Amino acid sequence: MAAPRMMRRARVLTLVSLGVAWSTSLTGPGIGVLLEPRPVWQVLGLVGVVLFSVAHAGVLYAAVTPVARAPWDAAFVVASLLSVPLLAPVAVGRWDTWAWVGASLVGTAPVLVRRWWVMAPFVVVVAVVLSPEPLRALVIAGGVGVGLALMHVLPVWLWDLVVQAQQGREARARLAVIEERLRFARDVHDLLGHRLTVIALKAELAARLADVDASRAGAEAGEVRELAASALADLREAVHGYRAVELDEQASAIEQVLTSSGVRCTVSVPSSLPPAARELSWALREAGTNVLRHSRARWCTIEVVVDGDDVRLTVANDGATGARGHGSGLGGLAERLAEVGGSLRTGEEDGVFTLVATVRS
């Protein structure tokens, strides 16, 4: 709400500044018309001034308003051409009137066209050739014209900067929303992907055991219910704020799940870890999920080492298939680690898949 109000105020101030330039541009021709003693020519001169002033005002208004500028630009050119014969009888013998008309055209030209110098020949004709004192008229047209040009250009230029700044703020706001959505989607994937994979596996196991071992099937179903409740709780925590997962807790949970799935798991985690090690919890969760989902591993090792300022997590298993791709999980994990100055490396050798994630403490 504050931004639109600021834009409205900036636009009003710009229009006021341009209004001063507009009225200044009409000073000389207006005085010439008022001093004309012949009523008929005074009326014709007034018509010329009015045509020029209306088209001039339209051009300035269109410069700071989201309306079509082409009609006003065309109207200004036509009005400028028509004002010359209408003002000619009024300005006979008055070099200052012609000089001011030329200055008005010079001052307005930068708003009308970016290459305003294309109107210079027309201005020379108006201000010099038709004036009884060409040199003086040229000096006035040039000096006053430059001043009027600055009065026209600076407000429009400042307005363009305000518009670009507002567009930049809006673009940054949209980008921030998109980045937040991507981060939240990545976090939800990291948070629930592992749990849902285990739930699916245990539900399938319970279904197979239903006819051969009802008691064990019931136990598996109970674990599915507990895992689902835990996943729901994690999701609620993710919605209300990002959860800080301790790496040793995550390693213990992964070890328990892998062991219950028949994978021999060895875990080595120091008792004291720096806070930055929490970022590796997501890497460990993704690695554990991949062991369950993508491989037929018989063993898995999880090792965390603090090496100076670096905390390194290494997860290896013997279930590599040779066709492992970098899915959205590993891609999102690499992005997350990169945001905190970490890195992710994966490799496969002799049937062993290894994931190495590193962060700086």
GROMACS .gro file of C-alpha atoms in nm:
model
  361
    1MET     CA    1   0.000   0.000   0.000
    2ALA     CA    2   0.291   0.233   0.075
    3ALA     CA    3   0.448   0.180  -0.267
    4PRO     CA    4   0.140   0.289  -0.471
    5ARG     CA    5   0.102   0.595  -0.246
    6MET     CA    6   0.467   0.684  -0.299
    7MET     CA    7   0.427   0.641  -0.675
    8ARG     CA    8   0.122   0.866  -0.678
    9ARG     CA    9   0.307   1.135  -0.485
   10ALA     CA   10   0.610   1.110  -0.712
   11ARG     CA   11   0.386   1.136  -1.017
   12VAL     CA   12   0.207   1.442  -0.879
   13LEU     CA   13   0.538   1.614  -0.803
   14THR     CA   14   0.664   1.530  -1.151
   15LEU     CA   15   0.351   1.673  -1.311
   16VAL     CA   16   0.383   1.990  -1.101
   17SER     CA   17   0.744   2.032  -1.216
   18LEU     CA   18   0.643   1.975  -1.577
   19GLY     CA   19   0.357   2.220  -1.527
   20VAL     CA   20   0.610   2.490  -1.438
   21ALA     CA   21   0.807   2.407  -1.752
   22TRP     CA   22   0.485   2.411  -1.956
   23SER     CA   23   0.379   2.754  -1.830
   24THR     CA   24   0.729   2.892  -1.881
   25SER     CA   25   0.728   2.773  -2.242
   26LEU     CA   26   0.412   2.975  -2.309
   27THR     CA   27   0.535   3.299  -2.152
   28GLY     CA   28   0.686   3.459  -2.463
   29PRO     CA   29   0.415   3.363  -2.716
   30GLY     CA   30   0.144   3.452  -2.464
   31ILE     CA   31   0.288   3.800  -2.407
   32GLY     CA   32   0.315   3.851  -2.782
   33VAL     CA   33  -0.053   3.765  -2.831
   34LEU     CA   34  -0.161   3.996  -2.549
   35LEU     CA   35   0.034   4.285  -2.701
   36GLU     CA   36  -0.121   4.238  -3.046
   37PRO     CA   37  -0.343   4.543  -3.117
   38ARG     CA   38  -0.543   4.385  -3.402
   39PRO     CA   39  -0.832   4.176  -3.264
   40VAL     CA   40  -0.849   3.930  -3.555
   41TRP     CA   41  -0.481   3.846  -3.545
   42GLN     CA   42  -0.490   3.840  -3.169
   43VAL     CA   43  -0.763   3.572  -3.183
   44LEU     CA   44  -0.572   3.372  -3.445
   45GLY     CA   45  -0.256   3.398  -3.239
   46LEU     CA   46  -0.447   3.288  -2.931
   47VAL     CA   47  -0.574   2.984  -3.123
   48GLY     CA   48  -0.217   2.897  -3.215
   49VAL     CA   49  -0.100   2.931  -2.855
   50VAL     CA   50  -0.392   2.720  -2.729
   51LEU     CA   51  -0.326   2.446  -2.987
   52PHE     CA   52   0.040   2.439  -2.895
   53SER     CA   53  -0.025   2.448  -2.520
   54VAL     CA   54  -0.285   2.168  -2.527
   55ALA     CA   55  -0.065   1.939  -2.736
   56HIS     CA   56   0.233   2.033  -2.521
   57ALA     CA   57   0.044   1.946  -2.202
   58GLY     CA   58  -0.068   1.616  -2.355
   59VAL     CA   59   0.289   1.518  -2.439
   60LEU     CA   60   0.409   1.596  -2.087
   61TYR     CA   61   0.116   1.412  -1.928
   62ALA     CA   62   0.174   1.105  -2.146
   63ALA     CA   63   0.544   1.104  -2.052
   64VAL     CA   64   0.460   1.016  -1.689
   65THR     CA   65   0.132   0.829  -1.740
   66PRO     CA   66   0.073   0.477  -1.879
   67VAL     CA   67  -0.120   0.598  -2.183
   68ALA     CA   68  -0.048   0.583  -2.554
   69ARG     CA   69   0.208   0.852  -2.635
   70ALA     CA   70   0.198   0.831  -3.015
   71PRO     CA   71  -0.128   1.031  -3.059
   72TRP     CA   72  -0.004   1.311  -2.835
   73ASP     CA   73   0.335   1.319  -3.006
   74ALA     CA   74   0.166   1.348  -3.344
   75ALA     CA   75  -0.070   1.616  -3.213
   76PHE     CA   76   0.224   1.815  -3.079
   77VAL     CA   77   0.405   1.808  -3.413
   78VAL     CA   78   0.089   1.917  -3.597
   79ALA     CA   79   0.016   2.191  -3.342
   80SER     CA   80   0.374   2.317  -3.365
   81LEU     CA   81   0.347   2.344  -3.743
   82LEU     CA   82   0.006   2.514  -3.727
   83SER     CA   83   0.114   2.761  -3.461
   84VAL     CA   84   0.375   2.914  -3.692
   85PRO     CA   85   0.133   3.066  -3.949
   86LEU     CA   86  -0.114   3.157  -3.674
   87LEU     CA   87   0.151   3.341  -3.475
   88ALA     CA   88   0.329   3.489  -3.778
   89PRO     CA   89   0.110   3.801  -3.810
   90VAL     CA   90   0.125   3.857  -3.435
   91ALA     CA   91   0.502   3.827  -3.424
   92VAL     CA   92   0.582   4.052  -3.718
   93GLY     CA   93   0.872   4.267  -3.612
   94ARG     CA   94   0.899   4.097  -3.272
   95TRP     CA   95   1.216   3.892  -3.253
   96ASP     CA   96   1.152   3.792  -2.891
   97THR     CA   97   0.828   3.611  -2.977
   98TRP     CA   98   0.995   3.400  -3.244
   99ALA     CA   99   1.291   3.336  -3.017
  100TRP     CA  100   1.064   3.214  -2.741
  101VAL     CA  101   0.869   2.990  -2.979
  102GLY     CA  102   1.196   2.835  -3.088
  103ALA     CA  103   1.306   2.796  -2.727
  104SER     CA  104   0.977   2.624  -2.643
  105LEU     CA  105   1.032   2.374  -2.923
  106VAL     CA  106   1.391   2.310  -2.816
  107GLY     CA  107   1.280   2.260  -2.456
  108THR     CA  108   1.001   2.017  -2.543
  109ALA     CA  109   1.190   1.818  -2.807
  110PRO     CA  110   1.383   1.593  -2.562
  111VAL     CA  111   1.053   1.470  -2.417
  112LEU     CA  112   0.907   1.418  -2.763
  113VAL     CA  113   1.197   1.226  -2.917
  114ARG     CA  114   1.514   1.082  -2.767
  115ARG     CA  115   1.724   1.223  -3.050
  116TRP     CA  116   1.594   1.572  -2.999
  117TRP     CA  117   1.855   1.727  -3.227
  118VAL     CA  118   1.649   1.614  -3.529
  119MET     CA  119   1.424   1.916  -3.464
  120ALA     CA  120   1.716   2.160  -3.478
  121PRO     CA  121   1.663   2.260  -3.844
  122PHE     CA  122   1.298   2.342  -3.776
  123VAL     CA  123   1.393   2.545  -3.470
  124VAL     CA  124   1.653   2.739  -3.669
  125VAL     CA  125   1.391   2.824  -3.931
  126VAL     CA  126   1.143   2.942  -3.669
  127ALA     CA  127   1.382   3.130  -3.443
  128VAL     CA  128   1.625   3.276  -3.695
  129VAL     CA  129   1.496   3.295  -4.049
  130LEU     CA  130   1.157   3.443  -3.955
  131SER     CA  131   1.298   3.681  -3.697
  132PRO     CA  132   1.403   4.037  -3.783
  133GLU     CA  133   1.707   3.993  -3.553
  134PRO     CA  134   1.836   3.641  -3.631
  135LEU     CA  135   2.148   3.646  -3.413
  136ARG     CA  136   1.970   3.769  -3.103
  137ALA     CA  137   1.685   3.527  -3.166
  138LEU     CA  138   1.931   3.239  -3.201
  139VAL     CA  139   2.098   3.326  -2.870
  140ILE     CA  140   1.763   3.349  -2.692
  141ALA     CA  141   1.633   3.031  -2.853
  142GLY     CA  142   1.950   2.846  -2.761
  143GLY     CA  143   1.992   2.975  -2.407
  144VAL     CA  144   1.630   2.966  -2.301
  145GLY     CA  145   1.581   2.643  -2.496
  146VAL     CA  146   1.854   2.465  -2.301
  147GLY     CA  147   1.703   2.585  -1.975
  148LEU     CA  148   1.356   2.469  -2.078
  149ALA     CA  149   1.501   2.139  -2.198
  150LEU     CA  150   1.646   2.077  -1.853
  151MET     CA  151   1.313   2.174  -1.695
  152HIS     CA  152   1.143   1.915  -1.918
  153VAL     CA  153   1.400   1.637  -1.913
  154LEU     CA  154   1.503   1.623  -1.547
  155PRO     CA  155   1.154   1.558  -1.402
  156VAL     CA  156   1.082   1.293  -1.666
  157TRP     CA  157   1.423   1.134  -1.610
  158LEU     CA  158   1.369   1.125  -1.233
  159TRP     CA  159   1.023   0.979  -1.286
  160ASP     CA  160   1.169   0.705  -1.505
  161LEU     CA  161   1.416   0.625  -1.226
  162VAL     CA  162   1.131   0.603  -0.975
  163VAL     CA  163   0.937   0.369  -1.207
  164GLN     CA  164   1.242   0.149  -1.265
  165ALA     CA  165   1.312   0.137  -0.892
  166GLN     CA  166   0.953   0.034  -0.822
  167GLN     CA  167   0.969  -0.232  -1.093
  168GLY     CA  168   1.294  -0.358  -0.942
  169ARG     CA  169   1.135  -0.381  -0.597
  170GLU     CA  170   0.838  -0.570  -0.739
  171ALA     CA  171   1.067  -0.806  -0.929
  172ARG     CA  172   1.274  -0.871  -0.616
  173ALA     CA  173   0.957  -0.936  -0.416
  174ARG     CA  174   0.834  -1.185  -0.676
  175LEU     CA  175   1.175  -1.352  -0.685
  176ALA     CA  176   1.183  -1.376  -0.306
  177VAL     CA  177   0.841  -1.544  -0.306
  178ILE     CA  178   0.952  -1.790  -0.575
  179GLU     CA  179   1.275  -1.869  -0.390
  180GLU     CA  180   1.086  -1.919  -0.066
  181ARG     CA  181   0.843  -2.155  -0.236
  182LEU     CA  182   1.128  -2.352  -0.389
  183ARG     CA  183   1.307  -2.371  -0.057
  184PHE     CA  184   0.994  -2.481   0.125
  185ALA     CA  185   0.922  -2.744  -0.142
  186ARG     CA  186   1.278  -2.868  -0.109
  187ASP     CA  187   1.251  -2.878   0.269
  188VAL     CA  188   0.924  -3.069   0.257
  189HIS     CA  189   1.082  -3.316   0.016
  190ASP     CA  190   1.382  -3.361   0.244
  191LEU     CA  191   1.163  -3.380   0.554
  192LEU     CA  192   0.895  -3.622   0.430
  193GLY     CA  193   1.066  -3.811   0.149
  194HIS     CA  194   1.245  -4.050   0.381
  195ARG     CA  195   0.946  -4.106   0.611
  196LEU     CA  196   0.704  -4.167   0.323
  197THR     CA  197   0.945  -4.413   0.163
  198VAL     CA  198   0.968  -4.611   0.486
  199ILE     CA  199   0.590  -4.597   0.528
  200ALA     CA  200   0.540  -4.732   0.176
  201LEU     CA  201   0.788  -5.015   0.233
  202LYS     CA  202   0.642  -5.114   0.569
  203ALA     CA  203   0.285  -5.093   0.439
  204GLU     CA  204   0.380  -5.326   0.154
  205LEU     CA  205   0.549  -5.561   0.401
  206ALA     CA  206   0.242  -5.559   0.626
  207ALA     CA  207   0.019  -5.643   0.330
  208ARG     CA  208   0.239  -5.940   0.238
  209LEU     CA  209   0.250  -6.067   0.597
  210ALA     CA  210  -0.122  -6.034   0.655
  211ASP     CA  211  -0.197  -6.390   0.541
  212VAL     CA  212   0.115  -6.564   0.676
  213ASP     CA  213   0.200  -6.383   1.001
  214ALA     CA  214  -0.086  -6.172   1.131
  215SER     CA  215   0.092  -6.065   1.449
  216ARG     CA  216   0.398  -5.933   1.266
  217ALA     CA  217   0.174  -5.769   1.006
  218GLY     CA  218  -0.004  -5.592   1.290
  219ALA     CA  219   0.328  -5.477   1.431
  220GLU     CA  220   0.434  -5.340   1.094
  221ALA     CA  221   0.100  -5.164   1.059
  222GLY     CA  222   0.150  -5.008   1.400
  223GLU     CA  223   0.491  -4.880   1.295
  224VAL     CA  224   0.334  -4.737   0.979
  225ARG     CA  225   0.084  -4.551   1.195
  226GLU     CA  226   0.362  -4.416   1.418
  227LEU     CA  227   0.570  -4.310   1.120
  228ALA     CA  228   0.270  -4.137   0.964
  229ALA     CA  229   0.201  -3.951   1.289
  230SER     CA  230   0.567  -3.851   1.312
  231ALA     CA  231   0.566  -3.733   0.950
  232LEU     CA  232   0.255  -3.526   1.017
  233ALA     CA  233   0.419  -3.367   1.319
  234ASP     CA  234   0.730  -3.288   1.115
  235LEU     CA  235   0.516  -3.132   0.844
  236ARG     CA  236   0.341  -2.912   1.097
  237GLU     CA  237   0.676  -2.798   1.231
  238ALA     CA  238   0.790  -2.722   0.877
  239VAL     CA  239   0.482  -2.510   0.818
  240HIS     CA  240   0.533  -2.308   1.136
  241GLY     CA  241   0.909  -2.277   1.101
  242TYR     CA  242   1.208  -2.465   0.973
  243ARG     CA  243   1.311  -2.743   1.203
  244ALA     CA  244   1.668  -2.762   1.329
  245VAL     CA  245   1.761  -3.133   1.317
  246GLU     CA  246   2.063  -3.243   1.518
  247LEU     CA  247   2.299  -3.458   1.313
  248ASP     CA  248   2.354  -3.725   1.582
  249GLU     CA  249   1.976  -3.765   1.625
  250GLN     CA  250   1.933  -3.801   1.251
  251ALA     CA  251   2.213  -4.058   1.232
  252SER     CA  252   2.053  -4.263   1.510
  253ALA     CA  253   1.715  -4.255   1.335
  254ILE     CA  254   1.867  -4.357   1.000
  255GLU     CA  255   2.058  -4.641   1.167
  256GLN     CA  256   1.739  -4.772   1.326
  257VAL     CA  257   1.543  -4.764   1.002
  258LEU     CA  258   1.817  -4.926   0.795
  259THR     CA  259   1.874  -5.197   1.053
  260SER     CA  260   1.501  -5.277   1.066
  261SER     CA  261   1.509  -5.306   0.687
  262GLY     CA  262   1.787  -5.565   0.696
  263VAL     CA  263   2.079  -5.334   0.616
  264ARG     CA  264   2.385  -5.366   0.840
  265CYS     CA  265   2.459  -5.010   0.944
  266THR     CA  266   2.771  -4.868   1.107
  267VAL     CA  267   2.757  -4.515   1.248
  268SER     CA  268   3.045  -4.297   1.367
  269VAL     CA  269   2.946  -3.948   1.487
  270PRO     CA  270   3.148  -3.731   1.731
  271SER     CA  271   2.972  -3.642   2.054
  272SER     CA  272   3.037  -3.271   2.011
  273LEU     CA  273   2.958  -3.101   1.681
  274PRO     CA  274   2.944  -2.735   1.577
  275PRO     CA  275   2.601  -2.582   1.496
  276ALA     CA  276   2.678  -2.584   1.124
  277ALA     CA  277   2.666  -2.965   1.132
  278ARG     CA  278   2.286  -2.941   1.142
  279GLU     CA  279   2.293  -2.863   0.771
  280LEU     CA  280   2.434  -3.213   0.715
  281SER     CA  281   2.120  -3.367   0.866
  282TRP     CA  282   1.943  -3.306   0.536
  283ALA     CA  283   2.226  -3.478   0.348
  284LEU     CA  284   2.212  -3.776   0.581
  285ARG     CA  285   1.837  -3.800   0.545
  286GLU     CA  286   1.859  -3.791   0.166
  287ALA     CA  287   2.136  -4.052   0.166
  288GLY     CA  288   1.935  -4.284   0.392
  289THR     CA  289   1.627  -4.242   0.175
  290ASN     CA  290   1.827  -4.329  -0.136
  291VAL     CA  291   1.965  -4.644   0.028
  292LEU     CA  292   1.611  -4.765   0.095
  293ARG     CA  293   1.459  -4.651  -0.232
  294HIS     CA  294   1.724  -4.701  -0.501
  295SER     CA  295   1.952  -4.983  -0.391
  296ARG     CA  296   1.971  -5.336  -0.257
  297ALA     CA  297   2.238  -5.258  -0.003
  298ARG     CA  298   2.358  -5.514   0.249
  299TRP     CA  299   2.565  -5.268   0.446
  300CYS     CA  300   2.589  -4.893   0.494
  301THR     CA  301   2.844  -4.680   0.677
  302ILE     CA  302   2.780  -4.331   0.814
  303GLU     CA  303   3.082  -4.132   0.925
  304VAL     CA  304   3.108  -3.772   1.043
  305VAL     CA  305   3.451  -3.613   1.077
  306VAL     CA  306   3.544  -3.266   1.204
  307ASP     CA  307   3.853  -3.155   1.013
  308GLY     CA  308   3.957  -2.806   1.123
  309ASP     CA  309   3.680  -2.571   1.014
  310ASP     CA  310   3.514  -2.836   0.798
  311VAL     CA  311   3.253  -3.090   0.902
  312ARG     CA  312   3.239  -3.380   0.657
  313LEU     CA  313   2.970  -3.645   0.627
  314THR     CA  314   3.043  -3.964   0.433
  315VAL     CA  315   2.772  -4.219   0.359
  316ALA     CA  316   2.866  -4.534   0.166
  317ASN     CA  317   2.672  -4.847   0.076
  318ASP     CA  318   2.724  -5.153  -0.143
  319GLY     CA  319   2.394  -5.128  -0.324
  320ALA     CA  320   2.499  -4.909  -0.619
  321THR     CA  321   2.328  -5.008  -0.944
  322GLY     CA  322   2.543  -4.812  -1.189
  323ALA     CA  323   2.245  -4.614  -1.320
  324ARG     CA  324   2.197  -4.374  -1.037
  325GLY     CA  325   2.089  -4.025  -1.147
  326HIS     CA  326   2.089  -3.694  -0.972
  327GLY     CA  327   1.722  -3.652  -0.895
  328SER     CA  328   1.544  -3.361  -0.737
  329GLY     CA  329   1.654  -3.475  -0.390
  330LEU     CA  330   2.030  -3.460  -0.456
  331GLY     CA  331   1.988  -3.148  -0.669
  332GLY     CA  332   1.799  -2.970  -0.392
  333LEU     CA  333   2.054  -3.092  -0.139
  334ALA     CA  334   2.342  -2.952  -0.342
  335GLU     CA  335   2.163  -2.616  -0.364
  336ARG     CA  336   2.100  -2.612   0.011
  337LEU     CA  337   2.463  -2.686   0.093
  338ALA     CA  338   2.586  -2.428  -0.158
  339GLU     CA  339   2.376  -2.162   0.016
  340VAL     CA  340   2.573  -2.216   0.338
  341GLY     CA  341   2.911  -2.247   0.169
  342GLY     CA  342   2.910  -2.627   0.164
  343SER     CA  343   2.954  -2.883  -0.111
  344LEU     CA  344   2.819  -3.219  -0.221
  345ARG     CA  345   3.008  -3.493  -0.402
  346THR     CA  346   2.884  -3.835  -0.508
  347GLY     CA  347   3.061  -4.123  -0.677
  348GLU     CA  348   3.048  -4.494  -0.752
  349GLU     CA  349   3.337  -4.739  -0.752
  350ASP     CA  350   3.341  -5.120  -0.748
  351GLY     CA  351   2.970  -5.137  -0.669
  352VAL     CA  352   2.996  -4.896  -0.374
  353PHE     CA  353   2.809  -4.567  -0.387
  354THR     CA  354   2.952  -4.286  -0.177
  355LEU     CA  355   2.804  -3.950  -0.083
  356VAL     CA  356   3.029  -3.686   0.072
  357ALA     CA  357   2.878  -3.364   0.206
  358THR     CA  358   3.087  -3.088   0.362
  359VAL     CA  359   3.004  -2.766   0.546
  360ARG     CA  360   3.222  -2.509   0.718
  361SER     CA  361   3.173  -2.451   1.088
   0.00000   0.00000   0.00000
